[in-house]
């Protein structure tokens, strides 16, 4: 397990990671970060763990990650953005991770709606945004990021969809260096987020997605919506052209229909 000094040495960011809470094992870094944020922890504070007993995933799922092999962390941010832009924050995180992984590996990542980062078609990073509002104003957002780094084996039900840096490149990666790259690229992008601008982020995200123009199925809470993926809406929804007309969806899992 890393110490605070170790993690901070060589980190050149000004905001992200200035304060780091490190755990060997925790229930969920997001849960802890939310508690810290609600007791006025500073923006940029990070909670990182070697293992999570109940890591939270999207749609009430559990995020499973082997102990000591991956990067599991949450960042607290407090941008003064309009409420309809809060749903764009996961895109900020996804682009930040994608840029960092690309710098480290030299290969392009794919961004999959809503929050995934893929390498060679498989998920290497999941992102979970949890936010809190006071009188319709964002008080804080916790962005939880799980990156599969040195995990070689995934559970049977995940192995066709999940990957890690070690699986893709056949060598171990220095997790501290990967974390530093992620924090650095996030902080660079954050200067725009802070002033409510998501233009660069959405441009970078759109450049990394393959779904537009394709026939997809969106599954959410047992409901399936079939349609052609058109674009992202201004607030991060997925615009689908369905036989019943245009629909904007905000949650769910997207799968590609077999090519026509
Ligand atoms: C998903 O793809 O379903 C989102 C997964 C998010 C996982 C990360 S790991 C660190 C942080 N703490 C959590 O409990 N979840 C996020």
PDB file of C-alpha atoms and ligand atoms in Angstrom:
ATOM      1  CA  UNK A   1       0.000   0.000   0.000  1.00  0.00           C
ATOM      2  CA  UNK A   2       1.211   3.503  -0.860  1.00  0.00           C
ATOM      3  CA  UNK A   3       1.781   6.179   1.769  1.00  0.00           C
ATOM      4  CA  UNK A   4       0.538   9.737   1.402  1.00  0.00           C
ATOM      5  CA  UNK A   5       4.084  11.009   0.820  1.00  0.00           C
ATOM      6  CA  UNK A   6       4.752   8.399  -1.850  1.00  0.00           C
ATOM      7  CA  UNK A   7       1.568   9.192  -3.736  1.00  0.00           C
ATOM      8  CA  UNK A   8       2.161  12.921  -3.584  1.00  0.00           C
ATOM      9  CA  UNK A   9       5.822  12.870  -4.559  1.00  0.00           C
ATOM     10  CA  UNK A  10       6.212  13.846  -8.196  1.00  0.00           C
ATOM     11  CA  UNK A  11       2.578  14.918  -8.512  1.00  0.00           C
ATOM     12  CA  UNK A  12       2.518  18.344 -10.121  1.00  0.00           C
ATOM     13  CA  UNK A  13      -1.208  19.137  -9.901  1.00  0.00           C
ATOM     14  CA  UNK A  14      -2.404  22.177  -7.956  1.00  0.00           C
ATOM     15  CA  UNK A  15      -5.862  20.967  -6.902  1.00  0.00           C
ATOM     16  CA  UNK A  16      -6.368  17.262  -7.559  1.00  0.00           C
ATOM     17  CA  UNK A  17      -4.637  15.149  -4.963  1.00  0.00           C
ATOM     18  CA  UNK A  18      -3.419  17.933  -2.688  1.00  0.00           C
ATOM     19  CA  UNK A  19      -5.193  16.021   0.050  1.00  0.00           C
ATOM     20  CA  UNK A  20      -5.303  12.225  -0.189  1.00  0.00           C
ATOM     21  CA  UNK A  21      -7.032   9.719   2.099  1.00  0.00           C
ATOM     22  CA  UNK A  22      -5.566   6.260   1.602  1.00  0.00           C
ATOM     23  CA  UNK A  23      -7.155   2.981   2.689  1.00  0.00           C
ATOM     24  CA  UNK A  24      -5.996  -0.575   2.514  1.00  0.00           C
ATOM     25  CA  UNK A  25      -9.618  -1.691   2.489  1.00  0.00           C
ATOM     26  CA  UNK A  26     -12.826   0.336   2.548  1.00  0.00           C
ATOM     27  CA  UNK A  27     -16.484  -0.264   1.704  1.00  0.00           C
ATOM     28  CA  UNK A  28     -16.485   2.262  -1.148  1.00  0.00           C
ATOM     29  CA  UNK A  29     -14.237   5.245  -1.844  1.00  0.00           C
ATOM     30  CA  UNK A  30     -17.291   7.083  -3.193  1.00  0.00           C
ATOM     31  CA  UNK A  31     -19.197   6.548   0.060  1.00  0.00           C
ATOM     32  CA  UNK A  32     -16.264   7.874   2.090  1.00  0.00           C
ATOM     33  CA  UNK A  33     -15.720  10.817  -0.255  1.00  0.00           C
ATOM     34  CA  UNK A  34     -19.398  11.755   0.023  1.00  0.00           C
ATOM     35  CA  UNK A  35     -19.105  11.833   3.813  1.00  0.00           C
ATOM     36  CA  UNK A  36     -15.989  14.005   3.543  1.00  0.00           C
ATOM     37  CA  UNK A  37     -17.644  16.304   1.019  1.00  0.00           C
ATOM     38  CA  UNK A  38     -20.709  16.763   3.170  1.00  0.00           C
ATOM     39  CA  UNK A  39     -18.431  17.877   6.002  1.00  0.00           C
ATOM     40  CA  UNK A  40     -16.847  20.488   3.733  1.00  0.00           C
ATOM     41  CA  UNK A  41     -13.719  18.712   2.472  1.00  0.00           C
ATOM     42  CA  UNK A  42     -11.787  20.778  -0.039  1.00  0.00           C
ATOM     43  CA  UNK A  43     -12.222  20.472  -3.757  1.00  0.00           C
ATOM     44  CA  UNK A  44      -9.648  18.090  -5.221  1.00  0.00           C
ATOM     45  CA  UNK A  45      -9.556  15.838  -2.168  1.00  0.00           C
ATOM     46  CA  UNK A  46      -9.034  12.220  -3.151  1.00  0.00           C
ATOM     47  CA  UNK A  47      -9.999   8.969  -1.471  1.00  0.00           C
ATOM     48  CA  UNK A  48      -8.081   5.964  -2.740  1.00  0.00           C
ATOM     49  CA  UNK A  49      -8.133   2.320  -1.709  1.00  0.00           C
ATOM     50  CA  UNK A  50      -6.367  -0.909  -2.497  1.00  0.00           C
ATOM     51  CA  UNK A  51      -9.627  -2.815  -2.108  1.00  0.00           C
ATOM     52  CA  UNK A  52     -13.340  -2.086  -1.767  1.00  0.00           C
ATOM     53  CA  UNK A  53     -15.646  -4.512  -0.009  1.00  0.00           C
ATOM     54  CA  UNK A  54     -18.738  -3.040  -1.676  1.00  0.00           C
ATOM     55  CA  UNK A  55     -17.463  -0.884  -4.525  1.00  0.00           C
ATOM     56  CA  UNK A  56     -20.397   0.904  -6.120  1.00  0.00           C
ATOM     57  CA  UNK A  57     -21.072   0.632  -9.827  1.00  0.00           C
ATOM     58  CA  UNK A  58     -23.723   2.208 -12.022  1.00  0.00           C
ATOM     59  CA  UNK A  59     -27.336   1.093 -11.829  1.00  0.00           C
ATOM     60  CA  UNK A  60     -26.891  -0.307  -8.316  1.00  0.00           C
ATOM     61  CA  UNK A  61     -24.242  -2.805  -9.364  1.00  0.00           C
ATOM     62  CA  UNK A  62     -21.091  -3.764  -7.487  1.00  0.00           C
ATOM     63  CA  UNK A  63     -17.676  -2.853  -8.856  1.00  0.00           C
ATOM     64  CA  UNK A  64     -15.417  -5.870  -8.433  1.00  0.00           C
ATOM     65  CA  UNK A  65     -11.662  -5.319  -8.488  1.00  0.00           C
ATOM     66  CA  UNK A  66      -8.859  -7.511  -7.183  1.00  0.00           C
ATOM     67  CA  UNK A  67      -6.988  -6.127  -4.178  1.00  0.00           C
ATOM     68  CA  UNK A  68      -3.712  -4.287  -4.771  1.00  0.00           C
ATOM     69  CA  UNK A  69      -3.806  -4.469  -8.579  1.00  0.00           C
ATOM     70  CA  UNK A  70      -5.949  -1.588  -9.737  1.00  0.00           C
ATOM     71  CA  UNK A  71      -6.723   2.086  -9.200  1.00  0.00           C
ATOM     72  CA  UNK A  72      -9.856   2.748  -7.169  1.00  0.00           C
ATOM     73  CA  UNK A  73     -10.398   6.352  -6.228  1.00  0.00           C
ATOM     74  CA  UNK A  74     -12.892   9.171  -5.834  1.00  0.00           C
ATOM     75  CA  UNK A  75     -12.393  12.900  -6.307  1.00  0.00           C
ATOM     76  CA  UNK A  76     -14.434  15.633  -4.693  1.00  0.00           C
ATOM     77  CA  UNK A  77     -15.197  18.621  -6.897  1.00  0.00           C
ATOM     78  CA  UNK A  78     -17.329  21.711  -6.397  1.00  0.00           C
ATOM     79  CA  UNK A  79     -17.677  23.432  -9.760  1.00  0.00           C
ATOM     80  CA  UNK A  80     -20.208  26.254  -9.915  1.00  0.00           C
ATOM     81  CA  UNK A  81     -22.059  24.905 -12.921  1.00  0.00           C
ATOM     82  CA  UNK A  82     -25.686  24.968 -13.926  1.00  0.00           C
ATOM     83  CA  UNK A  83     -27.725  22.008 -12.829  1.00  0.00           C
ATOM     84  CA  UNK A  84     -28.305  20.820 -16.402  1.00  0.00           C
ATOM     85  CA  UNK A  85     -24.542  20.438 -16.888  1.00  0.00           C
ATOM     86  CA  UNK A  86     -23.958  18.130 -13.914  1.00  0.00           C
ATOM     87  CA  UNK A  87     -24.729  15.102 -16.087  1.00  0.00           C
ATOM     88  CA  UNK A  88     -21.741  16.049 -18.242  1.00  0.00           C
ATOM     89  CA  UNK A  89     -19.259  15.500 -15.410  1.00  0.00           C
ATOM     90  CA  UNK A  90     -18.794  11.772 -16.137  1.00  0.00           C
ATOM     91  CA  UNK A  91     -17.744  12.727 -19.684  1.00  0.00           C
ATOM     92  CA  UNK A  92     -15.081  14.955 -18.177  1.00  0.00           C
ATOM     93  CA  UNK A  93     -13.792  11.996 -16.161  1.00  0.00           C
ATOM     94  CA  UNK A  94     -13.958   9.570 -19.089  1.00  0.00           C
ATOM     95  CA  UNK A  95     -12.006  11.909 -21.375  1.00  0.00           C
ATOM     96  CA  UNK A  96      -9.462  12.577 -18.617  1.00  0.00           C
ATOM     97  CA  UNK A  97      -8.850   8.858 -18.140  1.00  0.00           C
ATOM     98  CA  UNK A  98      -8.789   8.195 -21.891  1.00  0.00           C
ATOM     99  CA  UNK A  99      -6.188  10.922 -22.500  1.00  0.00           C
ATOM    100  CA  UNK A 100      -4.028   9.616 -19.655  1.00  0.00           C
ATOM    101  CA  UNK A 101      -4.213   5.992 -20.817  1.00  0.00           C
ATOM    102  CA  UNK A 102      -3.410   7.103 -24.361  1.00  0.00           C
ATOM    103  CA  UNK A 103      -0.348   9.032 -23.173  1.00  0.00           C
ATOM    104  CA  UNK A 104       0.857   6.020 -21.214  1.00  0.00           C
ATOM    105  CA  UNK A 105       0.171   3.335 -23.806  1.00  0.00           C
ATOM    106  CA  UNK A 106       0.338   5.224 -27.099  1.00  0.00           C
ATOM    107  CA  UNK A 107      -2.933   3.680 -28.282  1.00  0.00           C
ATOM    108  CA  UNK A 108      -6.410   5.137 -28.650  1.00  0.00           C
ATOM    109  CA  UNK A 109      -9.193   4.475 -26.161  1.00  0.00           C
ATOM    110  CA  UNK A 110     -12.867   4.271 -26.938  1.00  0.00           C
ATOM    111  CA  UNK A 111     -15.497   6.077 -24.872  1.00  0.00           C
ATOM    112  CA  UNK A 112     -18.747   4.191 -24.454  1.00  0.00           C
ATOM    113  CA  UNK A 113     -21.940   5.913 -23.330  1.00  0.00           C
ATOM    114  CA  UNK A 114     -22.485   6.786 -20.663  1.00  0.00           C
ATOM    115  CA  UNK A 115     -19.307   6.454 -18.626  1.00  0.00           C
ATOM    116  CA  UNK A 116     -17.002   3.700 -19.805  1.00  0.00           C
ATOM    117  CA  UNK A 117     -13.519   3.773 -21.222  1.00  0.00           C
ATOM    118  CA  UNK A 118     -12.607   0.822 -23.421  1.00  0.00           C
ATOM    119  CA  UNK A 119      -9.396  -0.618 -24.768  1.00  0.00           C
ATOM    120  CA  UNK A 120      -9.704  -2.833 -27.830  1.00  0.00           C
ATOM    121  CA  UNK A 121     -13.452  -3.083 -27.313  1.00  0.00           C
ATOM    122  CA  UNK A 122     -13.314  -4.096 -23.636  1.00  0.00           C
ATOM    123  CA  UNK A 123     -13.939  -1.978 -20.553  1.00  0.00           C
ATOM    124  CA  UNK A 124     -10.834  -0.911 -18.636  1.00  0.00           C
ATOM    125  CA  UNK A 125     -12.413   1.894 -16.619  1.00  0.00           C
ATOM    126  CA  UNK A 126     -15.764   2.585 -14.993  1.00  0.00           C
ATOM    127  CA  UNK A 127     -16.928   5.940 -13.655  1.00  0.00           C
ATOM    128  CA  UNK A 128     -19.609   6.714 -11.113  1.00  0.00           C
ATOM    129  CA  UNK A 129     -20.807  10.253 -10.487  1.00  0.00           C
ATOM    130  CA  UNK A 130     -22.672  11.014  -7.275  1.00  0.00           C
ATOM    131  CA  UNK A 131     -23.758  14.563  -6.617  1.00  0.00           C
ATOM    132  CA  UNK A 132     -25.437  16.610  -3.927  1.00  0.00           C
ATOM    133  CA  UNK A 133     -27.449  19.789  -4.351  1.00  0.00           C
ATOM    134  CA  UNK A 134     -28.537  22.554  -2.023  1.00  0.00           C
ATOM    135  CA  UNK A 135     -31.474  24.677  -3.162  1.00  0.00           C
ATOM    136  CA  UNK A 136     -30.981  23.530  -6.741  1.00  0.00           C
ATOM    137  CA  UNK A 137     -27.282  24.431  -6.739  1.00  0.00           C
ATOM    138  CA  UNK A 138     -24.569  21.796  -6.944  1.00  0.00           C
ATOM    139  CA  UNK A 139     -22.925  21.511  -3.529  1.00  0.00           C
ATOM    140  CA  UNK A 140     -20.442  18.799  -4.482  1.00  0.00           C
ATOM    141  CA  UNK A 141     -19.858  16.028  -6.933  1.00  0.00           C
ATOM    142  CA  UNK A 142     -17.917  12.884  -6.178  1.00  0.00           C
ATOM    143  CA  UNK A 143     -16.453  11.229  -9.221  1.00  0.00           C
ATOM    144  CA  UNK A 144     -15.504   7.620  -8.569  1.00  0.00           C
ATOM    145  CA  UNK A 145     -13.056   6.078 -10.987  1.00  0.00           C
ATOM    146  CA  UNK A 146     -12.023   2.440 -11.201  1.00  0.00           C
ATOM    147  CA  UNK A 147      -9.221   1.611 -13.628  1.00  0.00           C
ATOM    148  CA  UNK A 148      -8.197  -1.977 -14.237  1.00  0.00           C
ATOM    149  CA  UNK A 149      -4.424  -1.850 -14.274  1.00  0.00           C
ATOM    150  CA  UNK A 150      -2.575  -5.006 -13.225  1.00  0.00           C
ATOM    151  CA  UNK A 151      -5.472  -7.425 -12.799  1.00  0.00           C
ATOM    152  CA  UNK A 152      -4.845 -10.439 -15.009  1.00  0.00           C
ATOM    153  CA  UNK A 153      -7.987 -12.468 -14.417  1.00  0.00           C
ATOM    154  CA  UNK A 154     -11.633 -11.387 -14.275  1.00  0.00           C
ATOM    155  CA  UNK A 155     -14.652 -13.269 -13.018  1.00  0.00           C
ATOM    156  CA  UNK A 156     -16.222 -15.582 -15.561  1.00  0.00           C
ATOM    157  CA  UNK A 157     -19.213 -13.289 -16.183  1.00  0.00           C
ATOM    158  CA  UNK A 158     -16.965 -10.273 -16.832  1.00  0.00           C
ATOM    159  CA  UNK A 159     -14.094 -11.751 -18.747  1.00  0.00           C
ATOM    160  CA  UNK A 160     -15.517 -11.145 -22.232  1.00  0.00           C
ATOM    161  CA  UNK A 161     -16.293  -7.487 -21.464  1.00  0.00           C
ATOM    162  CA  UNK A 162     -13.546  -6.383 -19.062  1.00  0.00           C
ATOM    163  CA  UNK A 163      -9.871  -5.823 -19.602  1.00  0.00           C
ATOM    164  CA  UNK A 164      -6.880  -4.217 -17.913  1.00  0.00           C
ATOM    165  CA  UNK A 165      -3.687  -2.541 -19.008  1.00  0.00           C
ATOM    166  CA  UNK A 166      -1.683  -5.672 -18.203  1.00  0.00           C
ATOM    167  CA  UNK A 167      -4.052  -7.819 -20.271  1.00  0.00           C
ATOM    168  CA  UNK A 168      -3.792  -5.534 -23.274  1.00  0.00           C
ATOM    169  CA  UNK A 169      -0.071  -4.791 -23.170  1.00  0.00           C
ATOM    170  CA  UNK A 170       1.354  -7.901 -21.491  1.00  0.00           C
ATOM    171  CA  UNK A 171       3.346  -5.960 -18.898  1.00  0.00           C
ATOM    172  CA  UNK A 172       2.835  -4.571 -15.427  1.00  0.00           C
ATOM    173  CA  UNK A 173       2.131  -0.829 -15.085  1.00  0.00           C
ATOM    174  CA  UNK A 174       3.261   1.456 -12.265  1.00  0.00           C
ATOM    175  CA  UNK A 175      -0.058   2.381 -10.641  1.00  0.00           C
ATOM    176  CA  UNK A 176       1.287   5.570  -9.091  1.00  0.00           C
ATOM    177  CA  UNK A 177       2.414   6.827 -12.474  1.00  0.00           C
ATOM    178  CA  UNK A 178      -0.964   5.914 -14.025  1.00  0.00           C
ATOM    179  CA  UNK A 179      -2.753   7.789 -11.223  1.00  0.00           C
ATOM    180  CA  UNK A 180      -0.528  10.843 -11.703  1.00  0.00           C
ATOM    181  CA  UNK A 181      -1.250  10.893 -15.441  1.00  0.00           C
ATOM    182  CA  UNK A 182      -4.992  10.672 -14.750  1.00  0.00           C
ATOM    183  CA  UNK A 183      -4.936  13.446 -12.144  1.00  0.00           C
ATOM    184  CA  UNK A 184      -2.867  15.648 -14.429  1.00  0.00           C
ATOM    185  CA  UNK A 185      -5.147  15.265 -17.435  1.00  0.00           C
ATOM    186  CA  UNK A 186      -8.237  15.702 -15.260  1.00  0.00           C
ATOM    187  CA  UNK A 187      -6.875  18.894 -13.780  1.00  0.00           C
ATOM    188  CA  UNK A 188      -6.073  20.300 -17.219  1.00  0.00           C
ATOM    189  CA  UNK A 189      -9.645  19.663 -18.378  1.00  0.00           C
ATOM    190  CA  UNK A 190     -11.064  20.906 -15.098  1.00  0.00           C
ATOM    191  CA  UNK A 191     -10.086  24.504 -15.815  1.00  0.00           C
ATOM    192  CA  UNK A 192     -12.851  24.476 -18.462  1.00  0.00           C
ATOM    193  CA  UNK A 193     -15.358  22.527 -16.362  1.00  0.00           C
ATOM    194  CA  UNK A 194     -15.007  25.078 -13.578  1.00  0.00           C
ATOM    195  CA  UNK A 195     -16.267  27.817 -15.850  1.00  0.00           C
ATOM    196  CA  UNK A 196     -19.075  25.647 -17.196  1.00  0.00           C
ATOM    197  CA  UNK A 197     -17.490  24.892 -20.546  1.00  0.00           C
ATOM    198  CA  UNK A 198     -17.665  21.312 -21.820  1.00  0.00           C
ATOM    199  CA  UNK A 199     -16.872  22.030 -25.454  1.00  0.00           C
ATOM    200  CA  UNK A 200     -13.403  20.470 -25.542  1.00  0.00           C
ATOM    201  CA  UNK A 201     -14.507  17.541 -23.412  1.00  0.00           C
ATOM    202  CA  UNK A 202     -17.488  16.695 -25.614  1.00  0.00           C
ATOM    203  CA  UNK A 203     -15.392  17.103 -28.750  1.00  0.00           C
ATOM    204  CA  UNK A 204     -12.819  14.654 -27.354  1.00  0.00           C
ATOM    205  CA  UNK A 205     -15.539  12.268 -26.155  1.00  0.00           C
ATOM    206  CA  UNK A 206     -17.346  12.329 -29.514  1.00  0.00           C
ATOM    207  CA  UNK A 207     -14.063  11.635 -31.276  1.00  0.00           C
ATOM    208  CA  UNK A 208     -13.710   8.444 -29.238  1.00  0.00           C
ATOM    209  CA  UNK A 209     -17.164   6.951 -29.572  1.00  0.00           C
ATOM    210  CA  UNK A 210     -18.229   4.556 -32.295  1.00  0.00           C
ATOM    211  CA  UNK A 211     -21.957   4.388 -31.698  1.00  0.00           C
ATOM    212  CA  UNK A 212     -23.387   7.306 -33.630  1.00  0.00           C
ATOM    213  CA  UNK A 213     -25.243   6.270 -36.752  1.00  0.00           C
ATOM    214  CA  UNK A 214     -25.486   2.700 -35.511  1.00  0.00           C
ATOM    215  CA  UNK A 215     -28.496   0.668 -34.501  1.00  0.00           C
ATOM    216  CA  UNK A 216     -28.359   0.054 -30.733  1.00  0.00           C
ATOM    217  CA  UNK A 217     -30.393  -1.414 -27.926  1.00  0.00           C
ATOM    218  CA  UNK A 218     -30.533   0.455 -24.648  1.00  0.00           C
ATOM    219  CA  UNK A 219     -31.537  -1.667 -21.671  1.00  0.00           C
ATOM    220  CA  UNK A 220     -32.645  -0.073 -18.445  1.00  0.00           C
ATOM    221  CA  UNK A 221     -34.597  -1.634 -15.574  1.00  0.00           C
ATOM    222  CA  UNK A 222     -35.774  -4.449 -17.830  1.00  0.00           C
ATOM    223  CA  UNK A 223     -36.982  -2.090 -20.564  1.00  0.00           C
ATOM    224  CA  UNK A 224     -35.355  -2.305 -23.979  1.00  0.00           C
ATOM    225  CA  UNK A 225     -35.313   0.612 -26.378  1.00  0.00           C
ATOM    226  CA  UNK A 226     -34.198  -0.022 -29.926  1.00  0.00           C
ATOM    227  CA  UNK A 227     -33.075   2.791 -32.151  1.00  0.00           C
ATOM    228  CA  UNK A 228     -30.320   4.524 -34.045  1.00  0.00           C
ATOM    229  CA  UNK A 229     -27.858   6.422 -31.864  1.00  0.00           C
ATOM    230  CA  UNK A 230     -27.915  10.000 -33.101  1.00  0.00           C
ATOM    231  CA  UNK A 231     -25.887  12.178 -30.743  1.00  0.00           C
ATOM    232  CA  UNK A 232     -25.435  13.348 -27.188  1.00  0.00           C
ATOM    233  CA  UNK A 233     -27.980  15.815 -25.887  1.00  0.00           C
ATOM    234  CA  UNK A 234     -26.744  19.069 -24.304  1.00  0.00           C
ATOM    235  CA  UNK A 235     -27.027  17.487 -20.854  1.00  0.00           C
ATOM    236  CA  UNK A 236     -25.319  14.175 -21.615  1.00  0.00           C
ATOM    237  CA  UNK A 237     -28.320  12.090 -22.612  1.00  0.00           C
ATOM    238  CA  UNK A 238     -28.232   9.692 -25.512  1.00  0.00           C
ATOM    239  CA  UNK A 239     -30.467  10.760 -28.382  1.00  0.00           C
ATOM    240  CA  UNK A 240     -32.019   7.759 -30.095  1.00  0.00           C
ATOM    241  CA  UNK A 241     -34.162   7.712 -33.222  1.00  0.00           C
ATOM    242  CA  UNK A 242     -36.715   5.003 -32.460  1.00  0.00           C
ATOM    243  CA  UNK A 243     -39.676   3.829 -34.566  1.00  0.00           C
ATOM    244  CA  UNK A 244     -41.872   5.840 -32.164  1.00  0.00           C
ATOM    245  CA  UNK A 245     -39.841   9.027 -32.623  1.00  0.00           C
ATOM    246  CA  UNK A 246     -36.817  10.628 -31.013  1.00  0.00           C
ATOM    247  CA  UNK A 247     -36.018   9.721 -27.398  1.00  0.00           C
ATOM    248  CA  UNK A 248     -33.385  11.029 -25.037  1.00  0.00           C
ATOM    249  CA  UNK A 249     -32.167   8.429 -22.515  1.00  0.00           C
ATOM    250  CA  UNK A 250     -30.169   9.156 -19.400  1.00  0.00           C
ATOM    251  CA  UNK A 251     -29.310   5.729 -17.993  1.00  0.00           C
ATOM    252  CA  UNK A 252     -28.897   2.181 -19.153  1.00  0.00           C
ATOM    253  CA  UNK A 253     -26.558  -0.119 -21.000  1.00  0.00           C
ATOM    254  CA  UNK A 254     -26.018   0.124 -24.709  1.00  0.00           C
ATOM    255  CA  UNK A 255     -25.405  -2.870 -26.933  1.00  0.00           C
ATOM    256  CA  UNK A 256     -24.980  -2.803 -30.673  1.00  0.00           C
ATOM    257  CA  UNK A 257     -27.570  -4.559 -32.776  1.00  0.00           C
ATOM    258  CA  UNK A 258     -26.165  -6.943 -35.362  1.00  0.00           C
ATOM    259  CA  UNK A 259     -25.096  -4.917 -38.403  1.00  0.00           C
ATOM    260  CA  UNK A 260     -27.837  -4.536 -41.007  1.00  0.00           C
TER     261      UNK A 260
HETATM  262  C1  LIG B   1     -19.493   1.446 -13.428  1.00  0.00           C
HETATM  263  O1  LIG B   1     -18.943   1.284 -14.507  1.00  0.00           O
HETATM  264  O2  LIG B   1     -20.502   0.795 -13.096  1.00  0.00           O
HETATM  265  C2  LIG B   1     -18.941   2.464 -12.478  1.00  0.00           C
HETATM  266  C3  LIG B   1     -17.878   1.871 -11.623  1.00  0.00           C
HETATM  267  C4  LIG B   1     -17.202   2.872 -10.702  1.00  0.00           C
HETATM  268  C5  LIG B   1     -16.219   2.191  -9.786  1.00  0.00           C
HETATM  269  C6  LIG B   1     -15.429   3.145  -8.975  1.00  0.00           C
HETATM  270  S1  LIG B   1     -14.119   2.339  -8.106  1.00  0.00           S
HETATM  271  C7  LIG B   1     -13.818   3.749  -7.149  1.00  0.00           C
HETATM  272  C8  LIG B   1     -15.154   4.384  -6.854  1.00  0.00           C
HETATM  273  N1  LIG B   1     -15.726   3.870  -5.623  1.00  0.00           N
HETATM  274  C9  LIG B   1     -16.841   3.182  -5.837  1.00  0.00           C
HETATM  275  O3  LIG B   1     -17.512   2.616  -4.957  1.00  0.00           O
HETATM  276  N2  LIG B   1     -17.113   3.166  -7.152  1.00  0.00           N
HETATM  277  C10 LIG B   1     -16.174   3.943  -7.919  1.00  0.00           C
END
